[in-house]
Amino acid sequence: MSTPLSGEPADEPAADGTPDRHRWWGLVVIALAQLMVVLDATIVNIALPSAQRDLGISDANRQWVITAYTLAFGGLLLLGGRIADFVGRKRTFIIGLIGFAVASGIGGAATTSGMLFGARALQGAFAALLAPSALSLLTTSFIDPKERARAFGIYGAIAGGGAAIGLIMGGVLTEFLDWRWCLYVNVPIAGIAVLGAVTLLHDRPGHREASLDIPGVVLGCGGLVAIVYGFNEAEPRGWTDPLVLGLLLGGVALLAAFVWWQTRAPHPLLPLHVVRERNRAGCFLTMALVTIGLFGTFLFLTYYLQTILGYSPLKAGLAFLPMTAAIIIGSTQVSARLMQYVAPRVLMVPGLVLAAGGLVILTQLTVHAEYATHVLPAELLLGLGMGMTFMPVMATATLGVAPRDSGVTSATVNTSQQVGGSIGTALLNTIATSSAGAYVASHLSASDAHDPAAVARITNVGVVHGYTVAIWWAVGIMLLAAVVAGTMVTGRPRPHPTPAGEPLRTPTS
């Protein structure tokens, strides 16, 4: 998952005008909160098969457990930064922690699929408050360049490692306790963070002159929800159904209205000059396309490992770790070392091609495929490619941005990641379930229908067939991202290290 940024960074000291002597303990509190937000996506991924069985969630609707969170998170992230400026960062941070804990408790106690989906959306909404206020507090707590670089390094490492921690923790909690504990675990973490925030964090009062672009939120989020819901309904209704077409066309219309409104709003949620610059626009679009192909693939791999290969939740979580390691290597040992010598697209395009190659290997999955020969090589290529791509995307998107726009620019990169993941999960899950249903219908004979073993065998083959068809779509989307990066991102090498005030982080999923 990514480290969201929002709100305008400020270099002022704490409220009393001097550096806060408890700032390093405050960093622990901030990092703990960010870790909770980051790991919550992957921890639920591993628990999803168990939750689906327990609550009777259909294959077509299971993606909402992931999508409800990422859609609310990405759609409200820019607004979260504005609210932090309006009411104060510390107050927003505490509200976000409490709300996230309450939403997690509701999700853990869910008795129906709708209750779980609603709780996940509520988690995403409070995460959109929590993440930008956390980073804003960090930027105001550390003023000295050396200390600031160390603080951001620690923060980035903890946030980046959240994905791996979530995979392992999700497996342990699901296997030895219950899938519900993957949500309940947030309650004590948030409680500790709230106590630490009250006693250790300091902040100035909010800027009451700040304005919240409510029409922009309604238009932007409404358009995204309509599109994602339209993709989801395409599986049971068909792509030509009037409701599906209405949702998709209506969503596009709402997003067009959002763009129009941003040119006229007195305090726009997304100042359009941020996305007009060619390299920046190319990075935003590349990030969105990458996550469209990536998030759905993670969902399929989770189900393939647990339902087809029969892995336990813990074993499935551990099976993802080579990809996480490859992402870290691609980011720190390849991109970080070459960024100042080569143009960003020289890293991004090969990285995306490598990732597409890893996805091609996954299209060869069968019900009898081995982890070592099919899944592991694909994970290594996919992780290395993503590590080579994410860092130059983040660095290029935030390069040369005016200080007043640095927060909203970084938030837009991360918003494109979350929104792309929401759309991709819904779209690819619809393709997979539709293809699986068509395969089973065409291969299940009348005699087989009375043989439970034959039905189970053909159904499993059909499910894997659906995964591979959807992953082929992901291959095409990843290659399209490579074309976008190669043609739109024309920036030159960055000859000097990143200034201390502009940390780079690697999003992981």
Coordinates of C-alpha atoms in Angstrom, one line a residue:
M1 CA 0.0 0.0 0.0
S2 CA 1.1 3.7 -0.4
T3 CA 1.9 6.4 2.1
P4 CA -0.7 9.1 1.4
L5 CA 0.2 12.8 1.5
S6 CA -2.1 15.7 1.8
G7 CA -2.5 19.1 3.2
E8 CA 0.1 21.8 2.7
P9 CA 3.4 20.9 4.4
A10 CA 4.6 23.5 6.8
D11 CA 8.0 24.0 8.3
E12 CA 7.0 25.8 11.4
P13 CA 7.8 24.4 14.9
A14 CA 5.3 23.3 17.5
A15 CA 2.8 25.6 19.0
D16 CA 5.3 27.2 21.4
G17 CA 7.7 28.1 18.6
T18 CA 10.4 25.7 19.7
P19 CA 11.2 22.2 18.6
D20 CA 9.2 19.7 20.6
R21 CA 11.4 17.7 23.0
H22 CA 9.1 14.7 22.7
R23 CA 9.1 14.7 18.9
W24 CA 10.8 11.3 18.6
W25 CA 8.2 9.7 20.8
G26 CA 5.6 11.6 18.7
L27 CA 7.1 10.0 15.6
V28 CA 6.4 6.5 17.2
V29 CA 2.7 7.5 17.6
I30 CA 2.4 8.8 14.0
A31 CA 4.2 5.8 12.6
L32 CA 2.0 3.4 14.6
A33 CA -1.1 5.1 13.2
Q34 CA 0.2 5.0 9.6
L35 CA 1.2 1.3 10.0
M36 CA -2.4 0.5 11.0
V37 CA -3.8 2.2 7.9
V38 CA -1.3 0.6 5.5
L39 CA -1.5 -3.0 6.9
D40 CA -5.3 -2.9 6.9
A41 CA -5.5 -3.6 3.2
T42 CA -3.3 -6.7 3.1
I43 CA -4.4 -8.1 6.4
V44 CA -8.0 -8.3 5.1
N45 CA -6.9 -9.7 1.8
I46 CA -5.7 -12.9 3.5
A47 CA -8.8 -13.1 5.7
L48 CA -11.2 -12.6 2.8
P49 CA -11.8 -16.2 1.8
S50 CA -12.7 -17.0 5.4
A51 CA -15.0 -14.0 5.7
Q52 CA -16.7 -14.9 2.4
R53 CA -17.6 -18.3 3.7
D54 CA -18.7 -17.1 7.0
L55 CA -21.0 -14.3 5.7
G56 CA -22.1 -16.0 2.5
I57 CA -20.7 -13.3 0.2
S58 CA -21.0 -14.1 -3.5
D59 CA -18.0 -14.2 -5.8
A60 CA -19.3 -11.2 -7.6
N61 CA -19.6 -9.1 -4.5
R62 CA -16.5 -10.3 -2.6
Q63 CA -14.4 -7.5 -4.1
W64 CA -16.4 -4.9 -2.2
V65 CA -14.5 -5.9 1.0
I66 CA -11.4 -4.4 -0.7
T67 CA -13.0 -1.8 -2.9
A68 CA -15.2 -0.2 -0.3
Y69 CA -12.0 0.7 1.7
T70 CA -9.8 1.8 -1.2
L71 CA -12.7 3.8 -2.9
A72 CA -13.6 5.7 0.3
F73 CA -9.9 6.2 1.1
G74 CA -8.9 7.4 -2.3
G75 CA -12.0 9.4 -3.0
L76 CA -11.8 11.4 0.3
L77 CA -8.0 11.7 0.7
L78 CA -7.8 15.2 -0.7
L79 CA -10.8 16.3 1.4
G80 CA -9.0 14.8 4.5
G81 CA -6.1 17.1 4.0
R82 CA -8.3 20.2 3.7
I83 CA -10.2 19.2 6.9
A84 CA -6.8 18.9 8.7
D85 CA -6.0 22.4 7.7
F86 CA -9.4 23.6 8.7
V87 CA -9.8 22.1 12.2
G88 CA -6.2 21.4 13.1
R89 CA -4.0 18.4 12.4
K90 CA -3.8 17.0 15.9
R91 CA -7.5 17.1 16.4
T92 CA -8.1 15.6 13.0
F93 CA -5.5 12.9 13.7
I94 CA -7.3 11.9 17.0
I95 CA -10.7 11.9 15.3
G96 CA -9.4 9.7 12.5
L97 CA -7.9 7.2 15.0
I98 CA -11.1 7.0 17.1
G99 CA -13.3 6.7 14.0
F100 CA -11.0 4.0 12.4
A101 CA -11.2 2.0 15.7
V102 CA -15.0 2.2 15.8
A103 CA -15.3 1.2 12.1
S104 CA -12.9 -1.7 12.7
G105 CA -15.0 -2.9 15.6
I106 CA -18.2 -2.7 13.5
G107 CA -16.5 -4.7 10.8
G108 CA -15.2 -7.4 13.1
A109 CA -18.7 -7.8 14.5
A110 CA -20.4 -7.9 11.1
T111 CA -23.2 -10.4 10.7
T112 CA -24.0 -9.6 7.1
S113 CA -22.1 -8.8 4.0
G114 CA -23.6 -5.3 3.8
M115 CA -22.5 -4.6 7.4
L116 CA -19.0 -5.6 6.5
F117 CA -18.9 -3.5 3.3
G118 CA -20.3 -0.5 5.2
A119 CA -17.7 -0.8 7.9
R120 CA -14.9 -1.1 5.4
A121 CA -16.1 2.1 3.7
L122 CA -16.2 3.8 7.1
Q123 CA -12.6 2.7 7.7
G124 CA -11.6 4.2 4.4
A125 CA -13.3 7.5 5.2
F126 CA -11.5 7.8 8.6
A127 CA -8.2 6.7 7.0
A128 CA -8.6 9.6 4.6
L129 CA -8.7 11.9 7.7
L130 CA -5.9 10.0 9.5
A131 CA -3.2 9.7 6.9
P132 CA -2.8 13.3 5.7
S133 CA -3.0 14.7 9.3
A134 CA -0.3 12.2 10.4
L135 CA 2.1 13.4 7.7
S136 CA 1.3 17.0 8.3
L137 CA 2.1 16.5 12.0
L138 CA 5.4 14.9 11.0
T139 CA 6.4 17.8 8.8
T140 CA 5.7 20.3 11.6
S141 CA 7.5 18.3 14.3
F142 CA 10.9 18.0 12.6
I143 CA 12.5 21.2 11.4
D144 CA 16.2 20.4 11.3
P145 CA 17.0 18.9 7.9
K146 CA 19.1 16.1 9.3
E147 CA 16.5 15.1 11.8
R148 CA 13.8 15.5 9.2
A149 CA 15.5 13.1 6.8
R150 CA 15.9 10.5 9.6
A151 CA 12.3 10.9 10.7
F152 CA 11.0 10.5 7.2
G153 CA 13.3 7.5 6.6
I154 CA 11.9 5.8 9.7
Y155 CA 8.3 6.7 8.8
G156 CA 8.7 5.5 5.2
A157 CA 10.3 2.2 6.3
I158 CA 7.5 1.5 8.8
A159 CA 4.8 2.4 6.3
G160 CA 6.5 0.4 3.5
G161 CA 6.8 -2.6 5.7
G162 CA 3.2 -2.5 6.6
A163 CA 2.2 -4.6 3.6
A164 CA 4.4 -7.5 4.7
I165 CA 3.4 -7.2 8.3
G166 CA -0.3 -7.2 7.2
L167 CA 0.2 -10.4 5.2
I168 CA 1.8 -12.3 8.0
M169 CA -0.5 -10.9 10.8
G170 CA -3.6 -11.6 8.7
G171 CA -2.5 -15.2 8.3
V172 CA -1.7 -15.7 12.0
L173 CA -4.9 -14.1 13.2
T174 CA -7.1 -15.9 10.7
E175 CA -5.6 -19.3 11.3
F176 CA -5.2 -19.2 15.1
L177 CA -8.1 -17.0 16.1
D178 CA -10.7 -15.8 13.5
W179 CA -10.9 -13.6 10.5
R180 CA -12.7 -11.0 12.6
W181 CA -9.6 -10.4 14.6
C182 CA -8.0 -8.9 11.4
L183 CA -10.3 -6.0 12.1
Y184 CA -10.5 -6.1 15.9
V185 CA -6.7 -5.8 16.1
N186 CA -7.0 -2.2 15.1
V187 CA -8.9 -1.2 18.2
P188 CA -6.1 -1.6 20.8
I189 CA -3.6 -0.2 18.3
A190 CA -5.7 2.9 17.8
G191 CA -6.3 3.2 21.5
I192 CA -2.5 3.3 22.2
A193 CA -2.1 5.8 19.4
V194 CA -4.8 8.1 20.8
L195 CA -3.2 8.1 24.3
G196 CA 0.2 8.9 22.7
A197 CA -1.3 11.6 20.5
V198 CA -3.0 13.4 23.4
T199 CA 0.2 13.5 25.5
L200 CA 3.0 13.7 22.9
L201 CA 1.8 15.6 19.8
H202 CA 1.5 19.3 19.5
D203 CA 0.0 21.5 16.8
R204 CA -1.3 24.9 15.9
P205 CA -5.0 25.7 15.7
G206 CA -6.7 25.1 12.4
H207 CA -7.0 27.7 9.7
R208 CA -10.6 28.8 9.9
E209 CA -10.3 30.7 6.6
A210 CA -9.7 27.4 4.8
S211 CA -12.7 26.2 2.7
L212 CA -14.0 22.7 2.0
D213 CA -15.0 22.0 -1.6
I214 CA -18.1 19.9 -0.8
P215 CA -19.5 20.0 -4.4
G216 CA -16.1 18.7 -5.6
V217 CA -16.3 15.8 -3.1
V218 CA -19.8 14.9 -4.1
L219 CA -19.1 15.0 -7.9
G220 CA -15.7 13.2 -7.7
C221 CA -16.7 10.5 -5.2
G222 CA -20.2 10.1 -6.9
G223 CA -18.6 9.5 -10.3
L224 CA -16.1 7.0 -8.9
V225 CA -18.7 5.0 -7.0
A226 CA -21.0 4.9 -10.0
I227 CA -18.2 3.5 -12.3
V228 CA -17.1 0.9 -9.8
Y229 CA -20.7 -0.1 -9.0
G230 CA -21.4 -0.3 -12.8
F231 CA -18.4 -2.7 -13.3
N232 CA -19.6 -4.8 -10.4
E233 CA -23.2 -5.1 -11.8
A234 CA -21.9 -6.0 -15.2
E235 CA -21.3 -9.6 -14.1
P236 CA -24.9 -10.5 -13.1
R237 CA -26.7 -8.2 -15.5
G238 CA -24.4 -8.1 -18.6
W239 CA -22.6 -5.1 -20.1
T240 CA -25.6 -4.0 -22.2
D241 CA -28.0 -3.8 -19.3
P242 CA -29.6 -0.3 -19.0
L243 CA -28.6 0.0 -15.3
V244 CA -25.0 -0.9 -16.1
L245 CA -24.8 1.5 -19.0
G246 CA -26.5 4.2 -16.9
L247 CA -24.0 3.8 -14.1
L248 CA -21.0 3.9 -16.3
L249 CA -22.1 6.8 -18.4
G250 CA -23.4 8.6 -15.3
G251 CA -20.1 8.1 -13.6
V252 CA -18.2 9.6 -16.5
A253 CA -20.6 12.5 -16.6
L254 CA -20.1 13.2 -12.9
L255 CA -16.3 13.1 -13.3
A256 CA -16.6 15.5 -16.2
A257 CA -18.7 17.8 -14.1
F258 CA -16.0 17.5 -11.3
V259 CA -13.3 18.7 -13.7
W260 CA -15.5 21.6 -14.8
W261 CA -16.2 22.6 -11.2
Q262 CA -12.6 22.5 -10.3
T263 CA -12.0 25.3 -12.9
R264 CA -14.5 27.5 -11.1
A265 CA -14.4 26.5 -7.4
P266 CA -12.9 29.3 -5.2
H267 CA -11.0 26.6 -3.2
P268 CA -10.8 23.6 -5.5
L269 CA -10.2 20.2 -4.1
L270 CA -7.7 19.5 -6.9
P271 CA -6.2 22.6 -8.5
L272 CA -6.1 21.6 -12.2
H273 CA -2.7 23.3 -12.8
V274 CA -1.3 20.4 -10.8
V275 CA -2.3 17.8 -13.5
R276 CA -1.7 19.9 -16.6
E277 CA 2.1 19.4 -16.6
R278 CA 3.0 16.6 -19.0
N279 CA 5.3 14.5 -16.8
R280 CA 3.1 14.8 -13.8
A281 CA -0.1 13.9 -15.7
G282 CA 1.8 10.9 -17.2
C283 CA 2.8 9.7 -13.7
F284 CA -0.8 10.0 -12.4
L285 CA -2.1 8.0 -15.3
T286 CA 0.7 5.5 -15.1
M287 CA 0.0 4.9 -11.4
A288 CA -3.7 4.5 -12.0
L289 CA -3.2 2.0 -14.8
V290 CA -0.7 0.0 -12.8
T291 CA -3.0 -0.4 -9.9
I292 CA -6.0 -1.3 -12.1
G293 CA -4.0 -4.4 -13.2
L294 CA -2.3 -5.0 -9.9
F295 CA -5.0 -5.0 -7.2
G296 CA -7.3 -7.5 -9.0
T297 CA -4.3 -9.9 -9.5
F298 CA -3.6 -9.8 -5.7
L299 CA -7.2 -10.8 -5.1
F300 CA -7.0 -13.7 -7.5
L301 CA -3.7 -14.9 -6.0
T302 CA -5.1 -14.9 -2.5
Y303 CA -8.0 -17.1 -3.6
Y304 CA -5.9 -19.3 -5.8
L305 CA -3.5 -20.1 -3.0
Q306 CA -6.2 -20.8 -0.4
T307 CA -9.0 -22.4 -2.4
I308 CA -7.2 -24.1 -5.3
L309 CA -3.8 -25.0 -3.8
G310 CA -5.3 -25.5 -0.3
Y311 CA -2.9 -23.2 1.6
S312 CA -3.7 -22.2 5.1
P313 CA -4.1 -18.4 5.7
L314 CA -0.7 -18.2 7.3
K315 CA 1.0 -20.1 4.5
A316 CA -0.7 -17.9 2.0
G317 CA 0.5 -14.8 3.7
L318 CA 4.1 -16.1 3.8
A319 CA 3.8 -17.0 0.1
F320 CA 3.4 -13.3 -0.8
L321 CA 6.6 -12.3 1.0
P322 CA 9.0 -12.9 -2.0
M323 CA 7.1 -10.3 -3.9
T324 CA 7.3 -7.8 -1.1
A325 CA 11.1 -8.4 -0.9
A326 CA 11.4 -7.9 -4.7
I327 CA 9.5 -4.6 -4.4
I328 CA 12.0 -3.4 -1.8
I329 CA 15.0 -4.5 -3.8
G330 CA 13.7 -2.9 -7.0
S331 CA 13.0 0.3 -5.2
T332 CA 16.1 0.7 -3.0
Q333 CA 18.8 -1.2 -4.9
V334 CA 17.7 -0.3 -8.5
S335 CA 15.6 2.8 -8.7
A336 CA 17.2 4.6 -5.8
R337 CA 20.7 4.1 -7.1
L338 CA 20.0 4.9 -10.7
M339 CA 17.5 7.8 -10.4
Q340 CA 20.1 10.5 -10.5
Y341 CA 21.8 9.0 -13.6
V342 CA 19.0 8.0 -15.9
A343 CA 15.7 9.5 -17.0
P344 CA 12.6 8.3 -15.1
R345 CA 11.1 6.5 -18.0
V346 CA 14.3 4.5 -18.5
L347 CA 13.4 2.8 -15.1
M348 CA 9.6 2.9 -15.4
V349 CA 9.2 1.3 -18.9
P350 CA 11.4 -1.7 -18.2
G351 CA 9.9 -2.1 -14.8
L352 CA 6.4 -2.2 -16.3
V353 CA 7.5 -4.7 -19.0
L354 CA 9.0 -6.9 -16.2
A355 CA 5.7 -6.7 -14.3
A356 CA 3.8 -7.6 -17.4
G357 CA 6.1 -10.6 -17.9
G358 CA 5.3 -11.7 -14.4
L359 CA 1.6 -11.5 -15.1
V360 CA 2.0 -13.5 -18.3
I361 CA 3.5 -16.3 -16.2
L362 CA 0.3 -16.2 -14.0
T363 CA -1.9 -16.6 -17.1
Q364 CA -0.5 -20.2 -17.3
L365 CA -1.9 -21.2 -13.9
T366 CA -3.8 -24.5 -13.7
V367 CA -5.5 -26.3 -10.9
H368 CA -2.3 -28.4 -10.6
A369 CA 0.3 -25.7 -11.0
E370 CA 3.1 -25.6 -8.4
Y371 CA 4.0 -22.5 -6.4
A372 CA 7.7 -22.8 -7.1
T373 CA 7.4 -23.1 -10.8
H374 CA 4.5 -20.7 -11.5
V375 CA 3.6 -18.4 -8.6
L376 CA 7.1 -17.6 -7.2
P377 CA 8.8 -16.6 -10.6
A378 CA 5.7 -14.4 -11.3
E379 CA 5.9 -12.7 -7.9
L380 CA 9.6 -12.0 -8.3
L381 CA 9.2 -10.4 -11.7
L382 CA 6.1 -8.5 -10.6
G383 CA 7.7 -7.2 -7.4
L384 CA 10.9 -6.2 -9.1
G385 CA 9.0 -4.4 -11.8
M386 CA 6.8 -2.6 -9.4
G387 CA 9.8 -1.5 -7.3
M388 CA 11.5 -0.1 -10.4
T389 CA 8.3 1.8 -11.3
F390 CA 6.8 3.2 -8.0
M391 CA 9.8 5.3 -6.9
P392 CA 10.4 7.2 -10.2
V393 CA 6.6 7.8 -10.5
M394 CA 6.5 9.4 -7.0
A395 CA 9.7 11.3 -7.6
T396 CA 8.7 12.7 -11.0
A397 CA 5.2 13.5 -10.0
T398 CA 6.4 15.7 -7.1
L399 CA 9.4 17.2 -8.8
G400 CA 9.4 21.0 -9.3
V401 CA 6.1 21.5 -7.5
A402 CA 5.5 24.8 -5.7
P403 CA 5.5 24.4 -1.9
R404 CA 1.8 25.3 -1.6
D405 CA 1.0 22.4 -4.0
S406 CA 3.4 19.7 -2.8
G407 CA 0.8 18.2 -0.4
V408 CA -2.0 18.1 -2.9
T409 CA 0.3 16.8 -5.7
S410 CA 1.5 13.9 -3.5
A411 CA -2.0 13.2 -2.4
T412 CA -3.1 13.0 -6.1
V413 CA -0.5 10.4 -6.8
N414 CA -1.8 8.3 -4.0
T415 CA -5.4 9.0 -4.8
S416 CA -4.8 7.7 -8.4
Q417 CA -3.4 4.5 -6.8
Q418 CA -6.4 3.9 -4.5
V419 CA -8.9 4.8 -7.2
G420 CA -7.2 2.7 -9.8
G421 CA -7.1 -0.2 -7.4
S422 CA -10.9 0.2 -6.7
I423 CA -11.7 0.3 -10.4
G424 CA -9.3 -2.6 -11.3
T425 CA -10.6 -4.9 -8.5
A426 CA -14.2 -4.4 -9.6
L427 CA -13.5 -4.7 -13.3
L428 CA -11.2 -7.7 -13.2
N429 CA -13.3 -9.5 -10.6
T430 CA -16.3 -9.1 -13.0
I431 CA -14.3 -10.4 -15.9
A432 CA -13.0 -13.4 -13.8
T433 CA -16.4 -14.4 -12.5
S434 CA -18.1 -14.0 -15.9
S435 CA -15.5 -16.1 -17.6
A436 CA -15.6 -18.8 -14.9
G437 CA -19.4 -19.0 -15.2
A438 CA -19.3 -19.3 -19.0
Y439 CA -16.6 -22.0 -18.8
V440 CA -18.6 -24.1 -16.3
A441 CA -21.8 -23.7 -18.3
S442 CA -20.1 -24.9 -21.5
H443 CA -18.2 -27.8 -19.9
L444 CA -20.7 -29.2 -17.4
S445 CA -22.7 -32.0 -19.1
A446 CA -26.1 -33.2 -17.9
S447 CA -24.4 -36.4 -16.5
D448 CA -21.8 -34.4 -14.7
A449 CA -24.4 -32.3 -13.0
H450 CA -25.4 -35.4 -10.8
D451 CA -21.8 -36.2 -9.9
P452 CA -20.5 -33.9 -7.0
A453 CA -16.9 -34.7 -7.7
A454 CA -17.2 -33.8 -11.4
V455 CA -19.0 -30.6 -10.5
A456 CA -16.3 -29.6 -8.1
R457 CA -13.5 -30.5 -10.6
I458 CA -15.1 -28.5 -13.5
T459 CA -15.9 -25.6 -11.2
N460 CA -12.3 -25.4 -10.0
V461 CA -11.0 -25.5 -13.5
G462 CA -13.5 -22.8 -14.5
V463 CA -12.5 -20.6 -11.6
V464 CA -8.8 -20.8 -12.6
H465 CA -9.8 -20.2 -16.2
G466 CA -11.6 -17.0 -15.1
Y467 CA -8.5 -15.8 -13.2
T468 CA -6.2 -16.3 -16.2
V469 CA -8.6 -14.5 -18.6
A470 CA -8.7 -11.5 -16.2
I471 CA -5.0 -11.6 -15.7
W472 CA -4.6 -11.4 -19.5
W473 CA -6.5 -8.1 -19.3
A474 CA -4.1 -7.0 -16.6
V475 CA -1.2 -7.8 -18.9
G476 CA -2.7 -5.5 -21.5
I477 CA -3.3 -2.7 -19.0
M478 CA 0.3 -3.0 -17.7
L479 CA 1.7 -2.7 -21.2
L480 CA -0.6 0.3 -21.8
A481 CA 0.9 1.9 -18.7
A482 CA 4.4 1.3 -20.2
V483 CA 3.3 3.1 -23.4
V484 CA 2.0 6.0 -21.3
A485 CA 5.2 6.2 -19.2
G486 CA 7.4 6.0 -22.3
T487 CA 5.5 8.7 -24.3
M488 CA 4.3 11.1 -21.6
V489 CA 7.0 11.1 -19.0
T490 CA 9.9 12.9 -20.7
G491 CA 11.7 14.3 -17.6
R492 CA 15.5 14.2 -17.4
P493 CA 17.6 12.5 -14.7
R494 CA 17.5 14.1 -11.3
P495 CA 21.2 14.9 -10.7
H496 CA 21.0 15.6 -6.9
P497 CA 19.6 13.6 -4.0
T498 CA 16.1 14.4 -2.9
P499 CA 16.0 17.3 -0.5
A500 CA 15.3 16.4 3.1
G501 CA 11.9 18.0 2.9
E502 CA 10.8 15.9 0.0
P503 CA 11.0 12.2 1.0
L504 CA 10.2 9.5 -1.4
R505 CA 8.3 6.5 -0.4
T506 CA 7.5 3.3 -2.2
P507 CA 3.8 2.3 -2.3
T508 CA 3.2 -1.4 -1.8
S509 CA -0.1 -3.4 -2.3

